[in-house]
């Protein structure tokens, strides 16, 4: 812990020195300092600050209030507050518009602030996070397709520690198998989020222990640590230290620690960690072998070194251990705090959930926009109202108020209004957080102490908005000449009317962009969910093959699965289209191709059996599919149209194609061409794909897929019964393909929801403002309307008169919003290879919606004004 | 002022002060409150309570030496006065007396739920 961190924030000291009576302040601040010191030793800095804030605020009560000498300022201030309150009471409608708008704005932008700052805070809770780096592999074997992996060759870590003194230590996480299976009270379970690692893990990463101890958790062989959540799930209680887990692969393992639930903002997610102390022989082989691959490796750098110095020293590192291989395979370092947001290009990473920086920009701007809109409402209504306050300003000025004092008065008013909005916003925030959590898949705590932490940004936002919206009206109102206002000359406010129009246009621009984006997002997500993929994806039950025994007897098991009532067809394959795991990549070349000799094309490869056709209902373009005589089929291949095109085969049927890479290269003969279907998410283009037979030399079967046509629950039970007879170790692991497919678009779905919420709220707030402004202008024009009506103007004409200026503003806003909206939506859509093309219609539609909303908003007031009796407005003079 | 009545929280505070003598000051009292009474209260509440009790004359205080972790500030040590002791005793006696006169039947006929 460095010295810096122990000094509490200065503002607390200043605030209390100003607030509290002198004779108490010393002991109070002393106690607070001491507490802060205690907290920084127990908690991360941000939490210590939160608690500190909580305690500081707890002193702000009247009992501690310092008796002040200068009472005149205070009574003046009280008068400002009183006037502010009266003006709220006098115009409850305007006040409500402002307060509700501000409350919604403050609440929503605080939500966005919490969300964005959480996204930006990933992995910063580790006290050593500025010195922790992940090692990634850079693969340059194909020069124009450089790839990065989150995994590396396992012995690299220790070699770095050995060779470079600035590397203090390293941590490897690895998984010899995809899942660990274990037995609790006779019931089989399996867990996929598990790793084997070293004791130093807990030294470098600050995961908190609920039970057990970080120092000793992994010091004895056969020990493991489990998370609170997994403990609850598998055991039903949490205090598991000392209990023994019967695992399938590693025998009995003792639980030595239970971790508190992993922080939301950790890129590392796991349920179980096993100690590598007992050095299982096969693990040791794997870890020391420069030919193996797959360990996730982190290094801790010395305090006084930096990563670029280390990089500079490492020119010969790869050569030393890997020889010529180092030419094409190298390593790079990635700061641990960058992993979450900057791993889009990195394959096989440990983090399934990555953040996207452009969503952070979007949500950040959304938060700011809604605040701007609410502020604009305040500015517009306050300057418009100036007319009615003119006399007050005149009187104040003539009895000696300086301009500054008046300005302070009006700023005070904006603080009062914002303050009320702020109180409501706090309530909204508390009420809404649980729903937001569910919607955004976050877990922001809603208990008292966490709220104290949110209170700081909430307050900051409220103060900003109060200043933002209070300053201009204050300057504008205090500028008026006393004589004019008292003579009864109404403040004309030409400049302020222009400003109001400008601001309304600005609000409409934002509104139209948001309406447009909402339409585009919904249509795209709809498109993604409904696009024809080239096969029938409904009611497909995918069962993982997790055992050698199943693989060996798959034909028998498949036959048994097929006899289950309600199962229409069963296919066996190495990968499943639209699936979520890495698909094997190979290279293909052919003498039949029109390409330059020896030119090879990258392609994906999957192995299918004959049942896949009936299960997925693919379409063939030409040739035939695999038959039931599998011995002949093993080297036969089927290409998709993209592969035929990439290889430039004029007459594909019968062509010989070499399949290079994979588990074993082979020469295949093309027997058919399958129509292109989407086998990856719609973010990606349909790439060349080779479909080999199930028994092709390059891949291995991994899945059964069942086409279900009946009671799904019953089919699952029956399938599990079949499965358990063939696989004695692990429980059946199954998914529904359509649900897995939805996961591809989860980020977009979530973002879409948040965005829609933000858009709806901004539009609501903008409408409130427009309603207020319209009521005001109409009120000011009531005499004009009366005169016109007396002179014979019709209702329709008057209505047009009232709404035309708003219509013009919407028009101008539409012109400005269109290019902005085009740019924004185009950016978002470009993340999808397959996307809709929003035509002119979409843009016009969003403009029309905005115009319609505006019209509806003002028409209530306009209608009332038009239908009022002219006598009412004309009889007073 | 409520006269000589002690609130429940105030009584707790005074007992804490008595227990912690001679080291009863804000932080120590709050910590003891948390550990022994399992009550997590804000510092502000503790301080105000102590000051009120001092005003009522049940507590007296003096400033002690400064320490490093307090940013070089002195702490205020509280101790019980004679009237403080008296009021605590009165409270205890009243309670004891009330306890001793509760009829047996009360406990026998407690309804659960």
JSON list of N, CA and C in Angstrom, two decimals, chain A residues 38-96:
[
{"chain": "A", "resi": 38, "resn": "UNK", "atom": "N", "xyz": [-7.94, 2.64, 8.36]},
{"chain": "A", "resi": 38, "resn": "UNK", "atom": "CA", "xyz": [-8.39, 1.27, 8.60]},
{"chain": "A", "resi": 38, "resn": "UNK", "atom": "C", "xyz": [-8.99, 0.65, 7.34]},
{"chain": "A", "resi": 39, "resn": "UNK", "atom": "N", "xyz": [-9.84, 1.39, 6.65]},
{"chain": "A", "resi": 39, "resn": "UNK", "atom": "CA", "xyz": [-10.54, 0.88, 5.47]},
{"chain": "A", "resi": 39, "resn": "UNK", "atom": "C", "xyz": [-9.58, 0.58, 4.34]},
{"chain": "A", "resi": 40, "resn": "UNK", "atom": "N", "xyz": [-8.59, 1.47, 4.13]},
{"chain": "A", "resi": 40, "resn": "UNK", "atom": "CA", "xyz": [-7.69, 1.22, 3.01]},
{"chain": "A", "resi": 40, "resn": "UNK", "atom": "C", "xyz": [-6.90, -0.06, 3.24]},
{"chain": "A", "resi": 41, "resn": "UNK", "atom": "N", "xyz": [-6.75, -0.45, 4.50]},
{"chain": "A", "resi": 41, "resn": "UNK", "atom": "CA", "xyz": [-6.04, -1.71, 4.73]},
{"chain": "A", "resi": 41, "resn": "UNK", "atom": "C", "xyz": [-6.91, -2.91, 4.43]},
{"chain": "A", "resi": 42, "resn": "UNK", "atom": "N", "xyz": [-8.23, -2.74, 4.57]},
{"chain": "A", "resi": 42, "resn": "UNK", "atom": "CA", "xyz": [-9.12, -3.88, 4.38]},
{"chain": "A", "resi": 42, "resn": "UNK", "atom": "C", "xyz": [-9.72, -3.98, 2.98]},
{"chain": "A", "resi": 43, "resn": "UNK", "atom": "N", "xyz": [-9.92, -2.83, 2.35]},
{"chain": "A", "resi": 43, "resn": "UNK", "atom": "CA", "xyz": [-10.69, -2.81, 1.12]},
{"chain": "A", "resi": 43, "resn": "UNK", "atom": "C", "xyz": [-9.91, -2.11, 0.01]},
{"chain": "A", "resi": 44, "resn": "UNK", "atom": "N", "xyz": [-10.33, -2.34, -1.25]},
{"chain": "A", "resi": 44, "resn": "UNK", "atom": "CA", "xyz": [-9.76, -1.56, -2.34]},
{"chain": "A", "resi": 44, "resn": "UNK", "atom": "C", "xyz": [-10.10, -0.07, -2.16]},
{"chain": "A", "resi": 45, "resn": "UNK", "atom": "N", "xyz": [-9.32, 0.76, -2.84]},
{"chain": "A", "resi": 45, "resn": "UNK", "atom": "CA", "xyz": [-9.40, 2.18, -2.58]},
{"chain": "A", "resi": 45, "resn": "UNK", "atom": "C", "xyz": [-10.80, 2.75, -2.81]},
{"chain": "A", "resi": 46, "resn": "UNK", "atom": "N", "xyz": [-11.44, 2.30, -3.89]},
{"chain": "A", "resi": 46, "resn": "UNK", "atom": "CA", "xyz": [-12.74, 2.91, -4.22]},
{"chain": "A", "resi": 46, "resn": "UNK", "atom": "C", "xyz": [-13.77, 2.63, -3.14]},
{"chain": "A", "resi": 47, "resn": "UNK", "atom": "N", "xyz": [-13.63, 1.44, -2.52]},
{"chain": "A", "resi": 47, "resn": "UNK", "atom": "CA", "xyz": [-14.60, 1.13, -1.47]},
{"chain": "A", "resi": 47, "resn": "UNK", "atom": "C", "xyz": [-14.31, 1.94, -0.22]},
{"chain": "A", "resi": 48, "resn": "UNK", "atom": "N", "xyz": [-13.02, 2.06, 0.06]},
{"chain": "A", "resi": 48, "resn": "UNK", "atom": "CA", "xyz": [-12.64, 2.87, 1.22]},
{"chain": "A", "resi": 48, "resn": "UNK", "atom": "C", "xyz": [-13.18, 4.28, 1.04]},
{"chain": "A", "resi": 49, "resn": "UNK", "atom": "N", "xyz": [-13.07, 4.79, -0.18]},
{"chain": "A", "resi": 49, "resn": "UNK", "atom": "CA", "xyz": [-13.57, 6.14, -0.43]},
{"chain": "A", "resi": 49, "resn": "UNK", "atom": "C", "xyz": [-15.06, 6.22, -0.24]},
{"chain": "A", "resi": 50, "resn": "UNK", "atom": "N", "xyz": [-15.75, 5.16, -0.70]},
{"chain": "A", "resi": 50, "resn": "UNK", "atom": "CA", "xyz": [-17.20, 5.13, -0.55]},
{"chain": "A", "resi": 50, "resn": "UNK", "atom": "C", "xyz": [-17.60, 5.20, 0.92]},
{"chain": "A", "resi": 51, "resn": "UNK", "atom": "N", "xyz": [-16.98, 4.36, 1.75]},
{"chain": "A", "resi": 51, "resn": "UNK", "atom": "CA", "xyz": [-17.29, 4.37, 3.18]},
{"chain": "A", "resi": 51, "resn": "UNK", "atom": "C", "xyz": [-16.96, 5.72, 3.79]},
{"chain": "A", "resi": 52, "resn": "UNK", "atom": "N", "xyz": [-15.82, 6.27, 3.35]},
{"chain": "A", "resi": 52, "resn": "UNK", "atom": "CA", "xyz": [-15.40, 7.56, 3.88]},
{"chain": "A", "resi": 52, "resn": "UNK", "atom": "C", "xyz": [-16.48, 8.60, 3.58]},
{"chain": "A", "resi": 53, "resn": "UNK", "atom": "N", "xyz": [-16.95, 8.59, 2.33]},
{"chain": "A", "resi": 53, "resn": "UNK", "atom": "CA", "xyz": [-18.00, 9.52, 1.93]},
{"chain": "A", "resi": 53, "resn": "UNK", "atom": "C", "xyz": [-19.23, 9.37, 2.83]},
{"chain": "A", "resi": 54, "resn": "UNK", "atom": "N", "xyz": [-19.59, 8.11, 3.06]},
{"chain": "A", "resi": 54, "resn": "UNK", "atom": "CA", "xyz": [-20.74, 7.80, 3.88]},
{"chain": "A", "resi": 54, "resn": "UNK", "atom": "C", "xyz": [-20.58, 8.44, 5.26]},
{"chain": "A", "resi": 55, "resn": "UNK", "atom": "N", "xyz": [-19.42, 8.26, 5.87]},
{"chain": "A", "resi": 55, "resn": "UNK", "atom": "CA", "xyz": [-19.22, 8.81, 7.20]},
{"chain": "A", "resi": 55, "resn": "UNK", "atom": "C", "xyz": [-19.19, 10.34, 7.19]},
{"chain": "A", "resi": 56, "resn": "UNK", "atom": "N", "xyz": [-18.52, 10.90, 6.19]},
{"chain": "A", "resi": 56, "resn": "UNK", "atom": "CA", "xyz": [-18.48, 12.36, 6.11]},
{"chain": "A", "resi": 56, "resn": "UNK", "atom": "C", "xyz": [-19.90, 12.92, 6.04]},
{"chain": "A", "resi": 57, "resn": "UNK", "atom": "N", "xyz": [-20.70, 12.30, 5.15]},
{"chain": "A", "resi": 57, "resn": "UNK", "atom": "CA", "xyz": [-22.06, 12.82, 4.96]},
{"chain": "A", "resi": 57, "resn": "UNK", "atom": "C", "xyz": [-22.88, 12.67, 6.25]},
{"chain": "A", "resi": 58, "resn": "UNK", "atom": "N", "xyz": [-22.53, 11.66, 7.06]},
{"chain": "A", "resi": 58, "resn": "UNK", "atom": "CA", "xyz": [-23.31, 11.44, 8.26]},
{"chain": "A", "resi": 58, "resn": "UNK", "atom": "C", "xyz": [-23.13, 12.57, 9.28]},
{"chain": "A", "resi": 59, "resn": "UNK", "atom": "N", "xyz": [-22.12, 13.40, 9.07]},
{"chain": "A", "resi": 59, "resn": "UNK", "atom": "CA", "xyz": [-21.93, 14.54, 9.99]},
{"chain": "A", "resi": 59, "resn": "UNK", "atom": "C", "xyz": [-22.77, 15.75, 9.63]},
{"chain": "A", "resi": 60, "resn": "UNK", "atom": "N", "xyz": [-23.33, 15.71, 8.41]},
{"chain": "A", "resi": 60, "resn": "UNK", "atom": "CA", "xyz": [-24.05, 16.88, 7.95]},
{"chain": "A", "resi": 60, "resn": "UNK", "atom": "C", "xyz": [-25.43, 16.92, 8.57]},
{"chain": "A", "resi": 61, "resn": "UNK", "atom": "N", "xyz": [-25.50, 17.23, 9.85]},
{"chain": "A", "resi": 61, "resn": "UNK", "atom": "CA", "xyz": [-26.80, 17.39, 10.47]},
{"chain": "A", "resi": 61, "resn": "UNK", "atom": "C", "xyz": [-26.80, 18.69, 11.26]},
{"chain": "A", "resi": 62, "resn": "UNK", "atom": "N", "xyz": [-27.99, 19.19, 11.47]},
{"chain": "A", "resi": 62, "resn": "UNK", "atom": "CA", "xyz": [-28.10, 20.53, 12.07]},
{"chain": "A", "resi": 62, "resn": "UNK", "atom": "C", "xyz": [-27.32, 20.65, 13.37]},
{"chain": "A", "resi": 63, "resn": "UNK", "atom": "N", "xyz": [-27.28, 19.57, 14.13]},
{"chain": "A", "resi": 63, "resn": "UNK", "atom": "CA", "xyz": [-26.64, 19.61, 15.43]},
{"chain": "A", "resi": 63, "resn": "UNK", "atom": "C", "xyz": [-25.20, 20.12, 15.31]},
{"chain": "A", "resi": 64, "resn": "UNK", "atom": "N", "xyz": [-24.53, 19.73, 14.23]},
{"chain": "A", "resi": 64, "resn": "UNK", "atom": "CA", "xyz": [-23.12, 20.11, 14.07]},
{"chain": "A", "resi": 64, "resn": "UNK", "atom": "C", "xyz": [-22.95, 21.46, 13.38]},
{"chain": "A", "resi": 65, "resn": "UNK", "atom": "N", "xyz": [-24.03, 22.07, 12.98]},
{"chain": "A", "resi": 65, "resn": "UNK", "atom": "CA", "xyz": [-23.96, 23.28, 12.16]},
{"chain": "A", "resi": 65, "resn": "UNK", "atom": "C", "xyz": [-23.27, 24.42, 12.91]},
{"chain": "A", "resi": 66, "resn": "UNK", "atom": "N", "xyz": [-22.28, 25.00, 12.27]},
{"chain": "A", "resi": 66, "resn": "UNK", "atom": "CA", "xyz": [-21.51, 26.09, 12.86]},
{"chain": "A", "resi": 66, "resn": "UNK", "atom": "C", "xyz": [-22.38, 27.34, 12.95]},
{"chain": "A", "resi": 67, "resn": "UNK", "atom": "N", "xyz": [-22.34, 28.03, 14.09]},
{"chain": "A", "resi": 67, "resn": "UNK", "atom": "CA", "xyz": [-23.07, 29.29, 14.18]},
{"chain": "A", "resi": 67, "resn": "UNK", "atom": "C", "xyz": [-22.29, 30.34, 13.42]},
{"chain": "A", "resi": 68, "resn": "UNK", "atom": "N", "xyz": [-22.95, 31.00, 12.49]},
{"chain": "A", "resi": 68, "resn": "UNK", "atom": "CA", "xyz": [-22.19, 31.91, 11.65]},
{"chain": "A", "resi": 68, "resn": "UNK", "atom": "C", "xyz": [-22.45, 33.37, 12.00]},
{"chain": "A", "resi": 69, "resn": "UNK", "atom": "N", "xyz": [-21.43, 34.19, 11.79]},
{"chain": "A", "resi": 69, "resn": "UNK", "atom": "CA", "xyz": [-21.51, 35.61, 12.11]},
{"chain": "A", "resi": 69, "resn": "UNK", "atom": "C", "xyz": [-22.38, 36.36, 11.11]},
{"chain": "A", "resi": 70, "resn": "UNK", "atom": "N", "xyz": [-22.08, 36.15, 9.84]},
{"chain": "A", "resi": 70, "resn": "UNK", "atom": "CA", "xyz": [-22.67, 36.97, 8.80]},
{"chain": "A", "resi": 70, "resn": "UNK", "atom": "C", "xyz": [-24.09, 36.51, 8.47]},
{"chain": "A", "resi": 71, "resn": "UNK", "atom": "N", "xyz": [-25.05, 37.02, 9.20]},
{"chain": "A", "resi": 71, "resn": "UNK", "atom": "CA", "xyz": [-26.39, 36.47, 9.05]},
{"chain": "A", "resi": 71, "resn": "UNK", "atom": "C", "xyz": [-27.15, 37.12, 7.89]},
{"chain": "A", "resi": 72, "resn": "UNK", "atom": "N", "xyz": [-26.68, 38.24, 7.40]},
{"chain": "A", "resi": 72, "resn": "UNK", "atom": "CA", "xyz": [-27.40, 38.92, 6.33]},
{"chain": "A", "resi": 72, "resn": "UNK", "atom": "C", "xyz": [-27.40, 38.10, 5.05]},
{"chain": "A", "resi": 73, "resn": "UNK", "atom": "N", "xyz": [-26.21, 37.59, 4.71]},
{"chain": "A", "resi": 73, "resn": "UNK", "atom": "CA", "xyz": [-26.11, 36.74, 3.52]},
{"chain": "A", "resi": 73, "resn": "UNK", "atom": "C", "xyz": [-27.06, 35.57, 3.63]},
{"chain": "A", "resi": 74, "resn": "UNK", "atom": "N", "xyz": [-27.10, 35.04, 4.81]},
{"chain": "A", "resi": 74, "resn": "UNK", "atom": "CA", "xyz": [-27.93, 33.87, 5.03]},
{"chain": "A", "resi": 74, "resn": "UNK", "atom": "C", "xyz": [-29.40, 34.19, 4.85]},
{"chain": "A", "resi": 75, "resn": "UNK", "atom": "N", "xyz": [-29.83, 35.33, 5.38]},
{"chain": "A", "resi": 75, "resn": "UNK", "atom": "CA", "xyz": [-31.25, 35.64, 5.26]},
{"chain": "A", "resi": 75, "resn": "UNK", "atom": "C", "xyz": [-31.60, 36.00, 3.83]},
{"chain": "A", "resi": 76, "resn": "UNK", "atom": "N", "xyz": [-30.65, 36.61, 3.12]},
{"chain": "A", "resi": 76, "resn": "UNK", "atom": "CA", "xyz": [-30.87, 36.90, 1.71]},
{"chain": "A", "resi": 76, "resn": "UNK", "atom": "C", "xyz": [-31.06, 35.58, 0.96]},
{"chain": "A", "resi": 77, "resn": "UNK", "atom": "N", "xyz": [-30.18, 34.66, 1.29]},
{"chain": "A", "resi": 77, "resn": "UNK", "atom": "CA", "xyz": [-30.22, 33.36, 0.64]},
{"chain": "A", "resi": 77, "resn": "UNK", "atom": "C", "xyz": [-31.55, 32.66, 0.93]},
{"chain": "A", "resi": 78, "resn": "UNK", "atom": "N", "xyz": [-32.01, 32.84, 2.20]},
{"chain": "A", "resi": 78, "resn": "UNK", "atom": "CA", "xyz": [-33.28, 32.23, 2.55]},
{"chain": "A", "resi": 78, "resn": "UNK", "atom": "C", "xyz": [-34.41, 32.82, 1.73]},
{"chain": "A", "resi": 79, "resn": "UNK", "atom": "N", "xyz": [-34.28, 34.11, 1.48]},
{"chain": "A", "resi": 79, "resn": "UNK", "atom": "CA", "xyz": [-35.28, 34.75, 0.65]},
{"chain": "A", "resi": 79, "resn": "UNK", "atom": "C", "xyz": [-35.28, 34.18, -0.77]},
{"chain": "A", "resi": 80, "resn": "UNK", "atom": "N", "xyz": [-34.06, 33.95, -1.31]},
{"chain": "A", "resi": 80, "resn": "UNK", "atom": "CA", "xyz": [-33.98, 33.34, -2.64]},
{"chain": "A", "resi": 80, "resn": "UNK", "atom": "C", "xyz": [-34.69, 32.00, -2.66]},
{"chain": "A", "resi": 81, "resn": "UNK", "atom": "N", "xyz": [-34.42, 31.21, -1.64]},
{"chain": "A", "resi": 81, "resn": "UNK", "atom": "CA", "xyz": [-35.04, 29.89, -1.57]},
{"chain": "A", "resi": 81, "resn": "UNK", "atom": "C", "xyz": [-36.56, 30.02, -1.53]},
{"chain": "A", "resi": 82, "resn": "UNK", "atom": "N", "xyz": [-37.01, 30.99, -0.73]},
{"chain": "A", "resi": 82, "resn": "UNK", "atom": "CA", "xyz": [-38.44, 31.20, -0.59]},
{"chain": "A", "resi": 82, "resn": "UNK", "atom": "C", "xyz": [-39.06, 31.57, -1.92]},
{"chain": "A", "resi": 83, "resn": "UNK", "atom": "N", "xyz": [-38.41, 32.53, -2.62]},
{"chain": "A", "resi": 83, "resn": "UNK", "atom": "CA", "xyz": [-38.93, 32.96, -3.92]},
{"chain": "A", "resi": 83, "resn": "UNK", "atom": "C", "xyz": [-38.94, 31.80, -4.90]},
{"chain": "A", "resi": 84, "resn": "UNK", "atom": "N", "xyz": [-37.85, 31.02, -4.87]},
{"chain": "A", "resi": 84, "resn": "UNK", "atom": "CA", "xyz": [-37.76, 29.87, -5.77]},
{"chain": "A", "resi": 84, "resn": "UNK", "atom": "C", "xyz": [-38.95, 28.94, -5.50]},
{"chain": "A", "resi": 85, "resn": "UNK", "atom": "N", "xyz": [-39.19, 28.69, -4.24]},
{"chain": "A", "resi": 85, "resn": "UNK", "atom": "CA", "xyz": [-40.28, 27.80, -3.86]},
{"chain": "A", "resi": 85, "resn": "UNK", "atom": "C", "xyz": [-41.60, 28.36, -4.32]},
{"chain": "A", "resi": 86, "resn": "UNK", "atom": "N", "xyz": [-41.79, 29.69, -4.13]},
{"chain": "A", "resi": 86, "resn": "UNK", "atom": "CA", "xyz": [-43.07, 30.30, -4.53]},
{"chain": "A", "resi": 86, "resn": "UNK", "atom": "C", "xyz": [-43.26, 30.21, -6.04]},
{"chain": "A", "resi": 87, "resn": "UNK", "atom": "N", "xyz": [-42.16, 30.39, -6.77]},
{"chain": "A", "resi": 87, "resn": "UNK", "atom": "CA", "xyz": [-42.35, 30.37, -8.23]},
{"chain": "A", "resi": 87, "resn": "UNK", "atom": "C", "xyz": [-42.66, 28.95, -8.70]},
{"chain": "A", "resi": 88, "resn": "UNK", "atom": "N", "xyz": [-42.18, 27.97, -7.94]},
{"chain": "A", "resi": 88, "resn": "UNK", "atom": "CA", "xyz": [-42.57, 26.59, -8.27]},
{"chain": "A", "resi": 88, "resn": "UNK", "atom": "C", "xyz": [-44.07, 26.39, -7.99]},
{"chain": "A", "resi": 89, "resn": "UNK", "atom": "N", "xyz": [-44.51, 26.87, -6.83]},
{"chain": "A", "resi": 89, "resn": "UNK", "atom": "CA", "xyz": [-45.90, 26.70, -6.45]},
{"chain": "A", "resi": 89, "resn": "UNK", "atom": "C", "xyz": [-46.83, 27.43, -7.41]},
{"chain": "A", "resi": 90, "resn": "UNK", "atom": "N", "xyz": [-46.36, 28.59, -7.87]},
{"chain": "A", "resi": 90, "resn": "UNK", "atom": "CA", "xyz": [-47.20, 29.43, -8.71]},
{"chain": "A", "resi": 90, "resn": "UNK", "atom": "C", "xyz": [-47.43, 28.79, -10.07]},
{"chain": "A", "resi": 91, "resn": "UNK", "atom": "N", "xyz": [-46.40, 28.17, -10.60]},
{"chain": "A", "resi": 91, "resn": "UNK", "atom": "CA", "xyz": [-46.53, 27.52, -11.91]},
{"chain": "A", "resi": 91, "resn": "UNK", "atom": "C", "xyz": [-46.25, 26.03, -11.79]},
{"chain": "A", "resi": 92, "resn": "UNK", "atom": "N", "xyz": [-47.13, 25.31, -11.13]},
{"chain": "A", "resi": 92, "resn": "UNK", "atom": "CA", "xyz": [-46.80, 23.89, -10.86]},
{"chain": "A", "resi": 92, "resn": "UNK", "atom": "C", "xyz": [-46.57, 23.09, -12.13]},
{"chain": "A", "resi": 93, "resn": "UNK", "atom": "N", "xyz": [-47.27, 23.47, -13.20]},
{"chain": "A", "resi": 93, "resn": "UNK", "atom": "CA", "xyz": [-47.12, 22.73, -14.45]},
{"chain": "A", "resi": 93, "resn": "UNK", "atom": "C", "xyz": [-45.70, 22.81, -14.99]},
{"chain": "A", "resi": 94, "resn": "UNK", "atom": "N", "xyz": [-45.22, 24.05, -15.14]},
{"chain": "A", "resi": 94, "resn": "UNK", "atom": "CA", "xyz": [-43.85, 24.24, -15.63]},
{"chain": "A", "resi": 94, "resn": "UNK", "atom": "C", "xyz": [-42.86, 23.53, -14.72]},
{"chain": "A", "resi": 95, "resn": "UNK", "atom": "N", "xyz": [-43.07, 23.73, -13.41]},
{"chain": "A", "resi": 95, "resn": "UNK", "atom": "CA", "xyz": [-42.13, 23.13, -12.45]},
{"chain": "A", "resi": 95, "resn": "UNK", "atom": "C", "xyz": [-42.13, 21.62, -12.61]},
{"chain": "A", "resi": 96, "resn": "UNK", "atom": "N", "xyz": [-43.32, 21.05, -12.77]},
{"chain": "A", "resi": 96, "resn": "UNK", "atom": "CA", "xyz": [-43.39, 19.59, -12.90]},
{"chain": "A", "resi": 96, "resn": "UNK", "atom": "C", "xyz": [-42.63, 19.13, -14.14]}
]
